[in-house]
CSV table of C-alpha atoms in Angstrom, one decimal:
chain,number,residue,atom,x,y,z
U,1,UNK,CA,45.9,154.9,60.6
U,2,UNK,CA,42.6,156.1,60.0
U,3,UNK,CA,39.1,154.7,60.0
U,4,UNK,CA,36.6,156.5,57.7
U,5,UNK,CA,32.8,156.2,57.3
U,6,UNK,CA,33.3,153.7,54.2
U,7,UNK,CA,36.1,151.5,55.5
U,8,UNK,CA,38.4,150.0,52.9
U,9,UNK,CA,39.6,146.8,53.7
U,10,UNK,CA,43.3,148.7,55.1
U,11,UNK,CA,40.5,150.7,57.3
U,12,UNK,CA,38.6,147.4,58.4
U,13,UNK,CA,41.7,146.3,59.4
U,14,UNK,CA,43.2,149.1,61.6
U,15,UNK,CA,39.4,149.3,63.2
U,16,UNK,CA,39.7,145.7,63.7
U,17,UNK,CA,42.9,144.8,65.3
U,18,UNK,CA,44.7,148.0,66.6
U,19,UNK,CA,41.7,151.1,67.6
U,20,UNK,CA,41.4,149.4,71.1
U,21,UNK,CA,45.1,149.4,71.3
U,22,UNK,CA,44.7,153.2,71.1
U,23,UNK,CA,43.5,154.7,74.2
U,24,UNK,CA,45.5,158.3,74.4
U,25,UNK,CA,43.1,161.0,74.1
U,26,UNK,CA,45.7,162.2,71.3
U,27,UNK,CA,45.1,159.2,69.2
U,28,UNK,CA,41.8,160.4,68.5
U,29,UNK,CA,40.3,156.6,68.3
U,30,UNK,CA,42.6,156.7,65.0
U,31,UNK,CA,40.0,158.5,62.7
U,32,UNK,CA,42.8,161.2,62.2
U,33,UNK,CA,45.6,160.7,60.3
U,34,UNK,CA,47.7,162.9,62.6
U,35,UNK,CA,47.8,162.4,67.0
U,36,UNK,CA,49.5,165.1,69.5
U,37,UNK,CA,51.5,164.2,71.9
U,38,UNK,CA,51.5,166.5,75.0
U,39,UNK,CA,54.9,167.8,76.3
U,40,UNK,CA,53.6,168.6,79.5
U,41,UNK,CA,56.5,170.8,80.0
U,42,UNK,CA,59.0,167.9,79.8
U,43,UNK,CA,61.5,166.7,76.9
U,44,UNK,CA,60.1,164.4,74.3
U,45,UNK,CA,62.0,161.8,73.6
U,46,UNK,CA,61.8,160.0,70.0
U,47,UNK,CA,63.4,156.4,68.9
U,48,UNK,CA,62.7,154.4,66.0
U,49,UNK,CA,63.4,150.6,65.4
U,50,UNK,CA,62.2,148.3,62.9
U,51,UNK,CA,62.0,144.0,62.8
U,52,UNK,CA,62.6,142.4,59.4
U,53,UNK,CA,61.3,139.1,59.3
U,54,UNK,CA,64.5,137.0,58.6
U,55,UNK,CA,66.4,139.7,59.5
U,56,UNK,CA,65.5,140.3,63.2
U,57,UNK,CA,62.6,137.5,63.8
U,58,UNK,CA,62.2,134.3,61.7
U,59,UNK,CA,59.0,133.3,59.5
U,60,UNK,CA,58.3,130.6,62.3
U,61,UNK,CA,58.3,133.2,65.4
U,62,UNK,CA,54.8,133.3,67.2
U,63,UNK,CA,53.1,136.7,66.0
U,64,UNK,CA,52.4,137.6,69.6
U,65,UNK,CA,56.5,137.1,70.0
U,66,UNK,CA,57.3,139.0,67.1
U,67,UNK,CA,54.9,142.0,68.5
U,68,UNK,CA,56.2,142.2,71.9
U,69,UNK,CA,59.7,142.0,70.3
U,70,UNK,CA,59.0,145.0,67.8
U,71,UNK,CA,57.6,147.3,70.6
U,72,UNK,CA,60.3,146.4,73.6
U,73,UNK,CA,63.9,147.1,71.7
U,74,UNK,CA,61.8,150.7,71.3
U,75,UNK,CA,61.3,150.7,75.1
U,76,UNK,CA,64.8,149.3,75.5
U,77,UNK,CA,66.0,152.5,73.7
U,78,UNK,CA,63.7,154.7,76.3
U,79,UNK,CA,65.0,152.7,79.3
U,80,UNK,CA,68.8,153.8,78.2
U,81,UNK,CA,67.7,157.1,78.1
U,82,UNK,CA,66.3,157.6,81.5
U,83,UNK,CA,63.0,158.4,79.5
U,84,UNK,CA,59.2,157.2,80.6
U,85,UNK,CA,56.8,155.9,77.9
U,86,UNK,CA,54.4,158.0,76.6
U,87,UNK,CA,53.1,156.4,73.1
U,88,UNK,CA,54.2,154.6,69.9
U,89,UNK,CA,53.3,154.8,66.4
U,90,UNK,CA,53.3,151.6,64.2
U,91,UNK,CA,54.0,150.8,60.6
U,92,UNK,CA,53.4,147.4,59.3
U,93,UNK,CA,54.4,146.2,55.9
U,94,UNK,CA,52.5,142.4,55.8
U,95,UNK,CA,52.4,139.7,53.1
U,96,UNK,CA,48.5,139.3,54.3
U,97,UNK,CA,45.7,139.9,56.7
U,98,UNK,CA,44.9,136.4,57.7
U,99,UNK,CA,43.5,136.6,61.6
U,100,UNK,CA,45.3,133.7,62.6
U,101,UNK,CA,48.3,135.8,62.6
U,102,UNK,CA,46.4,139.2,63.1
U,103,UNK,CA,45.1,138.8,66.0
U,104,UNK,CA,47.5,137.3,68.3
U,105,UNK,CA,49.8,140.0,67.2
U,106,UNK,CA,47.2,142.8,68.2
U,107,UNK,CA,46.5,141.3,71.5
U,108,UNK,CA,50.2,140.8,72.7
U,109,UNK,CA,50.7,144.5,71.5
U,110,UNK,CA,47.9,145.4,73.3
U,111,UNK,CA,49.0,143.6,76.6
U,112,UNK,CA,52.6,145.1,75.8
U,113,UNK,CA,51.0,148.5,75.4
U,114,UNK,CA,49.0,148.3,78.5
U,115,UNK,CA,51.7,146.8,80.5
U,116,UNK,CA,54.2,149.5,79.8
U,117,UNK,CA,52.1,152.4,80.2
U,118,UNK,CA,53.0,153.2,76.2
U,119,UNK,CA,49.9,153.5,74.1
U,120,UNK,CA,49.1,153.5,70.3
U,121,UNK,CA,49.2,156.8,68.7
U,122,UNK,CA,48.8,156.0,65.1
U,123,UNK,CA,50.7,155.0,62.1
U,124,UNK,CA,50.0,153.2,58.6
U,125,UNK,CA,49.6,149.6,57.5
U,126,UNK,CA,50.8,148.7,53.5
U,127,UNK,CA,51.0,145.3,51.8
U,128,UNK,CA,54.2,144.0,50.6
U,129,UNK,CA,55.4,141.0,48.5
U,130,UNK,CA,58.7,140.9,50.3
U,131,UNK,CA,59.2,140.2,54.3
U,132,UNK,CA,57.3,141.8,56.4
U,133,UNK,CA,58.3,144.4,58.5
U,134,UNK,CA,57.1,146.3,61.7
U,135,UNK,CA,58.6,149.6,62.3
U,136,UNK,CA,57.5,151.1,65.6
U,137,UNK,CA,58.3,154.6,66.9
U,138,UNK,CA,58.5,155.0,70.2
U,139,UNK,CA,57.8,158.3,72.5
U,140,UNK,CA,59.3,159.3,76.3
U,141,UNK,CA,59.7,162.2,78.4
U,142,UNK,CA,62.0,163.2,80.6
U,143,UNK,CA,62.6,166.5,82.6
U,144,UNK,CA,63.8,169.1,80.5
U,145,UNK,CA,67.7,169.0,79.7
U,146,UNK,CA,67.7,165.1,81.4
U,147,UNK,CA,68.0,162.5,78.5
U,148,UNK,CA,70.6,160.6,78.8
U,149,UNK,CA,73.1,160.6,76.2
U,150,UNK,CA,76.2,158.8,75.0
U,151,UNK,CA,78.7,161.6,75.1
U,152,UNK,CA,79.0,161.6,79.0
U,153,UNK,CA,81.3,159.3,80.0
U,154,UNK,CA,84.5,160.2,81.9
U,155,UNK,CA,87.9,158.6,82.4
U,156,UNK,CA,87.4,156.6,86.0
U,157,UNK,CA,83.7,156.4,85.3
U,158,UNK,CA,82.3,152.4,86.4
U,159,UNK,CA,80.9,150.7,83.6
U,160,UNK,CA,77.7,149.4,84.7
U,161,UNK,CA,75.4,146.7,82.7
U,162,UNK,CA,72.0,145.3,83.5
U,163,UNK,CA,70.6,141.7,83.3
U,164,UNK,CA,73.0,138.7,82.0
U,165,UNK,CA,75.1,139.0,78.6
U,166,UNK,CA,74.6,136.3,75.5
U,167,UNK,CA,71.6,134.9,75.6
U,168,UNK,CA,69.5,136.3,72.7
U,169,UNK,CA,72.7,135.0,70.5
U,170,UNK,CA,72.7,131.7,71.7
U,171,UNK,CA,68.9,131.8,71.0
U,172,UNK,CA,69.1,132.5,67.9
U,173,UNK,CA,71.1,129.6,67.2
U,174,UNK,CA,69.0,127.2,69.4
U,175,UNK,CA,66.3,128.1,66.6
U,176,UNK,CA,68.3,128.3,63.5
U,177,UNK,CA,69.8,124.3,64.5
U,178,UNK,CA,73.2,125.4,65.3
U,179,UNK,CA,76.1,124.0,67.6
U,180,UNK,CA,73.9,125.8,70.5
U,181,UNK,CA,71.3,123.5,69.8
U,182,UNK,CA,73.3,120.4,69.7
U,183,UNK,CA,75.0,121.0,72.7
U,184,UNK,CA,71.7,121.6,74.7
U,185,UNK,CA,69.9,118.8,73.4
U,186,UNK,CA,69.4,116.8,76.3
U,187,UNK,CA,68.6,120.2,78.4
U,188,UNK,CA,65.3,121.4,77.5
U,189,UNK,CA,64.5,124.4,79.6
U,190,UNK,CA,68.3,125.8,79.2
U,191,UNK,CA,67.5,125.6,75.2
U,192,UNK,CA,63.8,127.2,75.9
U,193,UNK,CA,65.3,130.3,78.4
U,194,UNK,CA,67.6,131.3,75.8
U,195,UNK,CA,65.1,130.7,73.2
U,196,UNK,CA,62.3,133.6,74.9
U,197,UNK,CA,65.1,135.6,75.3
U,198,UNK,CA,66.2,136.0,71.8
U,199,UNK,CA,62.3,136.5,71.0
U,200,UNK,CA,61.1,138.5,73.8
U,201,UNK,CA,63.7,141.2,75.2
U,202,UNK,CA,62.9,142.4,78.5
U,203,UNK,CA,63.3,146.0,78.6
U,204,UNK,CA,64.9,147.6,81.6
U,205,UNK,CA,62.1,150.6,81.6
U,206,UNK,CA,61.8,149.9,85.7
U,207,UNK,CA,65.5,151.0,85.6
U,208,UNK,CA,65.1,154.3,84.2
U,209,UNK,CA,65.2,156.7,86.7
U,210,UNK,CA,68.0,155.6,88.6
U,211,UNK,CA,69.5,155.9,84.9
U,212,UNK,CA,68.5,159.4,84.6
U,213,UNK,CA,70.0,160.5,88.1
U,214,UNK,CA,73.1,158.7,88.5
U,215,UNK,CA,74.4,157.5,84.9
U,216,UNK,CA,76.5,160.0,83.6
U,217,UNK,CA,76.1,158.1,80.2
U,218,UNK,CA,74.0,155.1,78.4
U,219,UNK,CA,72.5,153.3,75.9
U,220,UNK,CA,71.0,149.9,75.3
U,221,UNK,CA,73.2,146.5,74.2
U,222,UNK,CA,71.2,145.6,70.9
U,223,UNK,CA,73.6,144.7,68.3
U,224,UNK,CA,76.5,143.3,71.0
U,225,UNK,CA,78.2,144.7,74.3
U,226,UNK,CA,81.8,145.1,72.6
U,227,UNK,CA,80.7,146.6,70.0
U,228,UNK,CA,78.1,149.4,71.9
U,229,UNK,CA,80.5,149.8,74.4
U,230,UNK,CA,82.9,151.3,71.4
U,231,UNK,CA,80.3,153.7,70.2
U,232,UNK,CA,79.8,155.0,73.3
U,233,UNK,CA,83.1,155.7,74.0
U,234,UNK,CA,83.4,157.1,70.6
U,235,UNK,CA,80.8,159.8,71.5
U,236,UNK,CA,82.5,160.2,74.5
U,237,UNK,CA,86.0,160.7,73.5
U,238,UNK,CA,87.2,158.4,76.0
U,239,UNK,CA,88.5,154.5,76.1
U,240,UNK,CA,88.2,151.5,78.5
U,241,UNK,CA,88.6,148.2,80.1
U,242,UNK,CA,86.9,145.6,80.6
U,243,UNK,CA,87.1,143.0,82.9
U,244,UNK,CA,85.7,139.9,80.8
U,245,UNK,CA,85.1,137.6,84.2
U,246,UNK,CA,83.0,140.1,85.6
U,247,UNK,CA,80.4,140.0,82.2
U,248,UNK,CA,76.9,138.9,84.0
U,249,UNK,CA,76.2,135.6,82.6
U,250,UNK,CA,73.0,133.1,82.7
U,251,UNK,CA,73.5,129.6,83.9
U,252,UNK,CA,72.7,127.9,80.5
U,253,UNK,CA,75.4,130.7,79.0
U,254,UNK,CA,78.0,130.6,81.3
U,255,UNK,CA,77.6,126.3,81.4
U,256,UNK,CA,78.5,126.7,77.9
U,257,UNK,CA,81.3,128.5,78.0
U,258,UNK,CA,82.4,126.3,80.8
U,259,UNK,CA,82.3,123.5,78.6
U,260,UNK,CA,84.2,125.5,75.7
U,261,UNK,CA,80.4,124.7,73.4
U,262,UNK,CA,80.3,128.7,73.0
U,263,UNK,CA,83.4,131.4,73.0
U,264,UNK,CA,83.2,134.4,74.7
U,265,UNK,CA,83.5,136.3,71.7
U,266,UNK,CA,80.4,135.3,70.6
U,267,UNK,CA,78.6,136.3,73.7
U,268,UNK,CA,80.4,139.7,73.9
U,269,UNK,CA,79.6,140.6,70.1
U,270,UNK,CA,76.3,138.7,69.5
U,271,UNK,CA,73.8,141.6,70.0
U,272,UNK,CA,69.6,141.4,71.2
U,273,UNK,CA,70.6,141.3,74.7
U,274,UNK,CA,69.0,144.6,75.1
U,275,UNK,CA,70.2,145.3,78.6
U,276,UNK,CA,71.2,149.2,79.5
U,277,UNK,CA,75.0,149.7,79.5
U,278,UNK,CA,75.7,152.8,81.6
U,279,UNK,CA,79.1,155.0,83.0
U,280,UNK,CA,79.1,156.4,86.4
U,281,UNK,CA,81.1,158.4,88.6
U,282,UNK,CA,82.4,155.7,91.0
U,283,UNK,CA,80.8,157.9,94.5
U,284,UNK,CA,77.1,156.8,92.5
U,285,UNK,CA,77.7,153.5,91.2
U,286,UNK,CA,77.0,151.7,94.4
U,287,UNK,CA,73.2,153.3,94.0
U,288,UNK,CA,72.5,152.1,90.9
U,289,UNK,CA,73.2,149.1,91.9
U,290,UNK,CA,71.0,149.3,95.1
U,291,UNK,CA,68.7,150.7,92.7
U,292,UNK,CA,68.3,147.6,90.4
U,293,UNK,CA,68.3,145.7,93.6
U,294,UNK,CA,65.3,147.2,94.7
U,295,UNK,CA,63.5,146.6,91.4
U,296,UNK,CA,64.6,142.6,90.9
U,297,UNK,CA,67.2,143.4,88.2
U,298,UNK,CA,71.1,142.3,88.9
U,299,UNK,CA,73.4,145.1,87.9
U,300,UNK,CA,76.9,144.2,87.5
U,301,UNK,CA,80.3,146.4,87.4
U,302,UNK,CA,82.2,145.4,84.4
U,303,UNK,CA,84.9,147.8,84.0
U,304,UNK,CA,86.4,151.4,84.0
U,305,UNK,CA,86.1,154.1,81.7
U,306,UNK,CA,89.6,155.3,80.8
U,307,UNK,CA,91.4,158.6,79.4
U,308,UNK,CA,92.0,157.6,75.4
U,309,UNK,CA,90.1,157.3,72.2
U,310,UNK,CA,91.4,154.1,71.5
U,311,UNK,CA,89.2,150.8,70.9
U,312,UNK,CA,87.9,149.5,74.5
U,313,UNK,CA,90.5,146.8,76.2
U,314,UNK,CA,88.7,143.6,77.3
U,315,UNK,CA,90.6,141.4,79.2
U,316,UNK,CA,90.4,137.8,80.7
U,317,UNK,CA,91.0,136.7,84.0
U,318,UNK,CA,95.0,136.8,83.9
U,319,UNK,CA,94.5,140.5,82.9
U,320,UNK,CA,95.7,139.5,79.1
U,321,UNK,CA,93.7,141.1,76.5
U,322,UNK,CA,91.5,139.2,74.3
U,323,UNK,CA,91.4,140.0,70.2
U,324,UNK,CA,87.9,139.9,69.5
U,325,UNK,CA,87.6,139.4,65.8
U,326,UNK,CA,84.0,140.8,65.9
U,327,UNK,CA,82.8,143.6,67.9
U,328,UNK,CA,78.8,143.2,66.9
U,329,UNK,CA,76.1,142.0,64.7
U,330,UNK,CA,76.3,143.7,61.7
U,331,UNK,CA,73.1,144.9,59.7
U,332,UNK,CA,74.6,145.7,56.4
C-alpha cells in the first residue's frame, strides 16, 4: 500500500480508507511499499488467514462484520500461540470501491486494530471479478524460544478449551435457512447469539500469557474441535480421550442438543469457534483455569492426553465411544 504524489485511484483509496488505520512508526503512513517490524529482542511471530466471500462470510454479511472477522481468526491464531499483537498487513481483492461498503469495513478494522493493540503495517488492494477476498497477515512476539507449538503434548497432559463449542456452526445455518433456523424460530435472541458468533469470533488474545507459561501445547479451534484436536496430537505423537459431556456448551447450543434439533457431531466437527485448545501437565491446569477466571473467559477440562498415535477417543456419558463421521469443515 502506497500513496504517491499523483494518486491513482488504488492510491486514493488506500489514502482514503486504511492510512489512519496505520499508526506504527514502521508503517511509514503507507507511502512505502515495504514496513519494519521491530523484534525488540523477542521472537516474531507470523500467521496468515484469508475470508472468501461464500466461502468463509456470505455476500449479505455487514462489511464491518466481515472486517472484524478477517482480522480476529489472525489474532485467534496469535492467542494459541502465547504471542502479543504487534501489526498486520492486508490484502484485499474487491469486486468495487463503493463507500457504502468501504467505509464501514475501514472503520470496524480500525476499531479492531485499535482495540487489540495490532496496527496496519501495509499490504496491497487489487480488483477482481470473482469473490472477494481479504487476506490478512498477522504479527506477535513472544520471548525468545516461547511460542507455543503443537508438538508438545504429553500422555496425562489435561486437555483444556476456552469459551463454549458449536456456535459459529449453528450460525451459519441460522443464516443460510437451515434446520437451526427452523428450530429457533420462535427464539430470537438464541438465533441472533449464534448468529454474531459465526460473524464475529472473539479471539482469546487476553488468554495468552497464561498460554505461553503453562500450556505445554496449543492452537486455535477454527475448522472443528475433533478435527484440531487430531492434528495436534499428530504433531505431538500422542492420542486422547475425550469426555463429550464435559464439551463447554452455550445455552441456545446445548437447548438444541437437548431437544435432539442439532447432533453432537455437528458441534464437535463444525469449525469457526475459534477458541484456544491447549494440553497441560495436570500440576498447571488448575492455573489456567484460574487464569481465564480472572480474565472473564470459562475454561473447561475436556479430556486427557494419552500414550498412542491413534485417532483421539471421544466418548459419551456411559463412557461408549462415539463414531464421528466428520472430524471438521473441510476447505477443499
Amino acid at each position: 500500500m502506497t500513496t504517491p504524489q499523483n494518486p491513482s485511484g488504488e492510491d486514493s483509496l488506500i489514502a482514503r480508507y486504511f492510512k489512519p488505520l496505520a499508526t506504527d512508526p514502521g508503517a511509514f503512513g503507507l507511502v512505502d511499499d515495504a514496513a519494519i517490524l521491530s523484534a525488540s529482542g523477542d521472537d516474531i511471530v507470523v500467521t496468515t488467514d484469508a475470508v472468501v466471500e461464500g466461502v468463509h462470510y456470505l455476500a449479505t454479511d455487514p462489511p464491518e462484520t466481515i472486517a472484524r472477522k478477517a482480522l480476529r481468526v489472525n489474532l485467534s491464531d496469535l492467542a494459541a500461540k502465547g504471542a502479543v499483537p504487534a501489526g498486520f498487513v492486508l490484502t484485499l481483492a474487491l469486486r468495487g470501491k463503493e463507500d457504502a461498503w468501504l467505509r464501514p469495513f475501514a472503520d470496524a478494522l480500525g476499531e479492531d486494530a485499535r482495540t487489540f493493540a495490532c496496527p496496519l503495517l501495509g499490504g496491497d488492494t487489487v480488483s477482481t471479478p470473482g469473490p472477494q477476498m481479504i487476506s490478512i497477515t498477522a504479527f506477535g512476539r513472544v520471548p525468545q524460544g516461547r511460542m507455543v507449538g503443537r508438538t508438545g503434548a504429553r500422555p496425562g497432559d489435561r486437555i483444556l478449551v476456552t469459551g463454549t463449542i458449536g456456535d459459529a456452526a449453528l450460525g451459519l445455518d441460522v443464516l443460510t435457512g437451515g434446520e437451526v433456523a427452523k428450530a429457533l424460530a420462535s427464539d430470537p435472541a438464541a438465533r441472533d447469539y449464534l448468529v454474531s458468533r459465526y460473524r464475529v469470533p472473539q479471539p482469546r488474545n487476553m488468554l495468552a500469557q497464561a498460554v505461553r507459561d503453562l500450556a505445554s501445547a496449543a492452537m486455535d479451534v477454527s475448522d472443528g474441535l475433533a478435527g484440531d484436536l487430531t492434528k495436534l496430537c499428530a504433531a505431538s505423537g500422542v492420542s486422547a480421550t475425550v469426555n463429550v459431556a464435559g464439551v463447554p456448551l452455550s445455552a441456545a447450543a446445548a437447548g438444541l442438543v437437548a431437544r435432539n434439533d442439532v447432533c453432537v457431531e455437528t458441534l464437535l466437527a463444525g469449525g469457526d469457534d475459534y477458541e484456544v485448545l491447549c494440553t497441560v501437565p495436570p500440576a498447571q491446569s488448575e492455573a489456567l483455569i484460574a487464569a481465564g477466571q480472572a480474565a472473564g473467559l470459562a475454561v473447561t477440562a475436556i479430556g486427557t492426553i494419552v500414550a498412542g498415535r491413534g485417532r483421539p477417543r471421544f466418548l459419551d456419558g456411559q463412557g461408549q465411544e462415539l463414531a464421528l463421521k466428520r472430524l471438521s469443515y473441510s476447505h477443499f
